[in-house]
Amino acid sequence: TPRPVVEAGLGWIVSQADPWMLAAAIAVFPITYLATSLRWRRLLCALDINITLVRVISLNMVGAFYNSFMPGSTGGDVLKAYYASKQTTHKTRAAVSVFVDRAIGLLTLVVMGGTIAAIQGWTSDEPDSPTAVACRQIAAMCGVIVCGFALGVLVMGWPSLRRAIGLSYIINRLPLQHHILKVREVATIYKRRPVLMLWAILVTFPVHVTVVVSAIFAGKAFGLPI
């Protein structure tokens, strides 16, 4: 069909939306910031960095703001790491904790997305449909990412393996060795706390589920068939 001469504007679309569904979409979203702040604070405490929960939430919100409004989705993490390093004498530890926290969030997202894609792809009533095929491809890609992440953790956590493949030789000749030693120190601390890392992963699933639920409410507010 040809495009209409007059299209609905953004203001009109918003005015026609279901206000209760929009309110629900907004109301559930703060759960994500609270959960991620609790996760990051636990990661900081493991590094002997004691920052109050209120301050952690403030820094988390600063990072979220810049991630939303700056180009890309990691600029806020850099600023978050910068401001976090100002709160403690363990500056490198605090900065590294931001990126460990980010990696946990991304890994959990890949696991969750890949699992759902696999379920949709392999249980579809039309297994040869483009949607089912795309879901299986996404699931396979997510599986590769998770395996690559696991391999990377294995290599970095196994000194003899690093030496065998020559990675230790390369790392020991990189510049800024002082900061590299600090990063390895953080990795060692987290390696000795597997329960904490497992908890951080598990608490992240409700974060992503909340984002999905918020999107569903928003979609229904605008009459989308979600």
XYZ file of C-alpha atoms in Angstrom:
226
model
C 0.000 0.000 0.000
C 1.242 3.552 -0.689
C 2.428 5.577 2.275
C -0.171 7.958 3.691
C 0.107 11.637 2.877
C -0.163 12.505 6.573
C 1.674 10.430 9.175
C 0.939 10.412 12.883
C 3.412 12.505 14.859
C 5.249 11.390 17.993
C 3.173 13.652 20.228
C -0.100 12.212 18.945
C 1.149 8.623 19.312
C 2.184 9.242 22.922
C -1.120 10.941 23.687
C -2.977 7.837 22.452
C -0.894 5.396 24.479
C -2.243 3.533 27.489
C -0.984 5.645 30.437
C -1.142 2.747 32.894
C 1.018 0.532 30.687
C 3.524 3.344 30.222
C 3.581 3.927 33.974
C 4.186 0.203 34.536
C 7.054 0.225 32.026
C 8.699 3.076 33.936
C 7.875 1.718 37.406
C 9.611 -1.657 36.960
C 12.789 -0.285 35.383
C 14.505 0.993 38.585
C 14.834 -2.656 39.630
C 17.655 -2.956 37.082
C 19.659 -0.117 38.633
C 19.181 -1.391 42.169
C 20.203 -4.951 41.263
C 23.249 -3.880 39.253
C 24.316 -1.522 42.045
C 24.100 -4.325 44.601
C 26.110 -6.561 42.260
C 28.824 -3.977 41.707
C 29.061 -3.148 45.410
C 29.668 -6.814 46.228
C 32.401 -6.920 43.586
C 33.958 -3.792 45.111
C 33.814 -5.167 48.651
C 35.684 -8.284 47.495
C 38.525 -5.939 46.500
C 38.533 -4.224 49.933
C 36.831 -1.149 48.486
C 34.071 -0.058 50.824
C 31.768 2.469 49.174
C 28.274 3.054 50.526
C 25.364 1.630 48.571
C 23.948 5.126 48.034
C 27.226 6.260 46.476
C 27.430 3.129 44.338
C 23.896 3.758 43.056
C 24.857 7.358 42.220
C 27.921 6.245 40.241
C 25.891 3.540 38.540
C 23.295 6.091 37.444
C 26.015 8.387 36.094
C 27.336 5.530 33.969
C 23.835 4.619 32.807
C 23.138 8.228 31.797
C 26.231 8.510 29.631
C 25.705 5.045 28.156
C 22.249 6.207 27.068
C 23.179 9.574 25.590
C 26.760 9.208 24.354
C 27.637 7.427 21.074
C 28.189 3.727 21.706
C 27.294 1.886 24.894
C 30.578 1.832 26.826
C 31.449 5.524 27.214
C 29.539 5.621 30.474
C 31.604 2.739 31.823
C 34.810 4.712 31.263
C 33.430 7.680 33.196
C 32.033 5.350 35.840
C 35.483 3.771 36.260
C 37.048 7.235 36.482
C 34.665 8.450 39.186
C 34.886 5.137 41.082
C 38.680 5.406 41.188
C 38.266 8.783 42.905
C 36.481 7.120 45.827
C 39.364 4.911 46.999
C 43.123 4.519 47.151
C 42.744 1.256 45.171
C 42.206 3.179 41.962
C 43.093 0.459 39.451
C 41.061 -2.122 41.350
C 38.009 0.110 41.301
C 38.362 0.768 37.568
C 38.815 -2.921 36.761
C 35.754 -3.836 38.845
C 33.611 -1.702 36.507
C 34.664 -3.712 33.474
C 34.351 -7.044 35.299
C 30.833 -5.991 36.258
C 30.145 -5.090 32.614
C 31.529 -8.432 31.388
C 29.264 -10.334 33.784
C 26.247 -8.420 32.498
C 27.130 -9.096 28.859
C 27.883 -12.779 29.475
C 24.557 -13.272 31.234
C 22.755 -11.477 28.413
C 24.381 -13.775 25.842
C 23.455 -16.882 27.849
C 19.861 -15.738 28.317
C 19.420 -14.604 24.709
C 21.051 -17.711 23.312
C 18.909 -19.998 25.452
C 15.661 -18.310 24.425
C 16.740 -18.285 20.772
C 17.552 -22.007 20.948
C 14.149 -22.803 22.468
C 12.353 -20.774 19.793
C 14.484 -22.191 16.995
C 14.147 -25.861 17.882
C 10.544 -25.928 19.089
C 9.033 -23.883 16.253
C 6.052 -25.390 14.416
C 7.763 -24.253 11.209
C 11.429 -25.286 11.629
C 12.356 -24.095 8.130
C 10.862 -20.610 8.533
C 13.275 -17.651 8.383
C 12.524 -16.823 12.018
C 13.334 -20.340 13.258
C 16.507 -20.486 11.177
C 17.621 -17.061 12.454
C 16.965 -18.130 16.055
C 19.141 -21.225 15.626
C 21.902 -19.110 14.101
C 21.721 -16.676 17.025
C 21.826 -19.575 19.498
C 24.901 -21.012 17.767
C 26.632 -17.626 17.786
C 25.868 -17.181 21.488
C 27.274 -20.655 22.163
C 30.511 -19.713 20.404
C 30.781 -16.514 22.463
C 30.224 -18.356 25.749
C 32.778 -21.031 24.824
C 35.279 -18.333 23.844
C 34.704 -16.550 27.145
C 35.177 -19.804 29.089
C 38.376 -20.544 27.157
C 39.692 -17.062 27.891
C 38.986 -17.455 31.619
C 40.683 -20.872 31.574
C 43.789 -19.514 29.874
C 44.067 -16.458 32.119
C 43.525 -18.535 35.246
C 46.020 -21.286 34.373
C 49.613 -19.933 34.489
C 51.244 -23.049 33.019
C 48.866 -22.914 30.031
C 49.654 -19.219 29.494
C 53.353 -20.027 29.451
C 52.831 -22.996 27.119
C 51.094 -20.910 24.439
C 53.445 -17.953 24.865
C 50.841 -15.569 26.270
C 52.855 -14.913 29.432
C 55.829 -13.885 27.291
C 53.691 -11.325 25.476
C 52.010 -9.993 28.641
C 55.345 -9.582 30.449
C 56.642 -7.377 27.648
C 53.688 -5.049 27.399
C 54.038 -1.439 28.603
C 52.435 -0.200 31.834
C 53.418 -3.353 33.726
C 52.387 -1.763 37.032
C 48.766 -1.549 35.885
C 48.880 -5.019 34.327
C 50.016 -6.455 37.664
C 47.080 -4.705 39.347
C 44.659 -6.197 36.815
C 46.117 -9.667 37.382
C 45.802 -9.100 41.129
C 42.078 -8.330 40.708
C 41.651 -11.430 38.533
C 43.315 -13.555 41.236
C 41.041 -12.151 43.944
C 37.906 -12.905 41.932
C 39.253 -16.342 41.001
C 39.391 -17.201 44.713
C 35.722 -16.239 45.141
C 33.769 -18.518 42.798
C 30.623 -18.272 44.938
C 30.622 -14.492 44.594
C 31.067 -14.711 40.825
C 28.263 -17.262 40.547
C 26.010 -15.018 42.648
C 26.859 -12.033 40.433
C 25.821 -14.013 37.354
C 22.587 -15.307 38.895
C 21.499 -11.884 40.168
C 21.950 -10.503 36.654
C 19.207 -12.633 35.096
C 16.409 -10.685 36.866
C 18.021 -7.485 35.527
C 17.600 -8.578 31.919
C 14.151 -10.022 32.592
C 13.080 -6.661 34.041
C 14.243 -4.860 30.893
C 12.211 -7.301 28.773
C 9.123 -6.845 30.957
C 9.466 -3.062 30.745
C 9.686 -3.284 26.952
C 6.584 -5.500 26.849
C 4.604 -2.974 28.913
C 5.786 -0.143 26.655
C 4.898 -2.102 23.528
C 1.427 -2.895 24.817
C 0.952 0.767 25.720
C 1.327 1.592 22.034
C -0.830 -1.310 20.889
C 1.959 -3.486 19.522
C 1.143 -7.221 19.268
C 3.830 -8.406 21.720
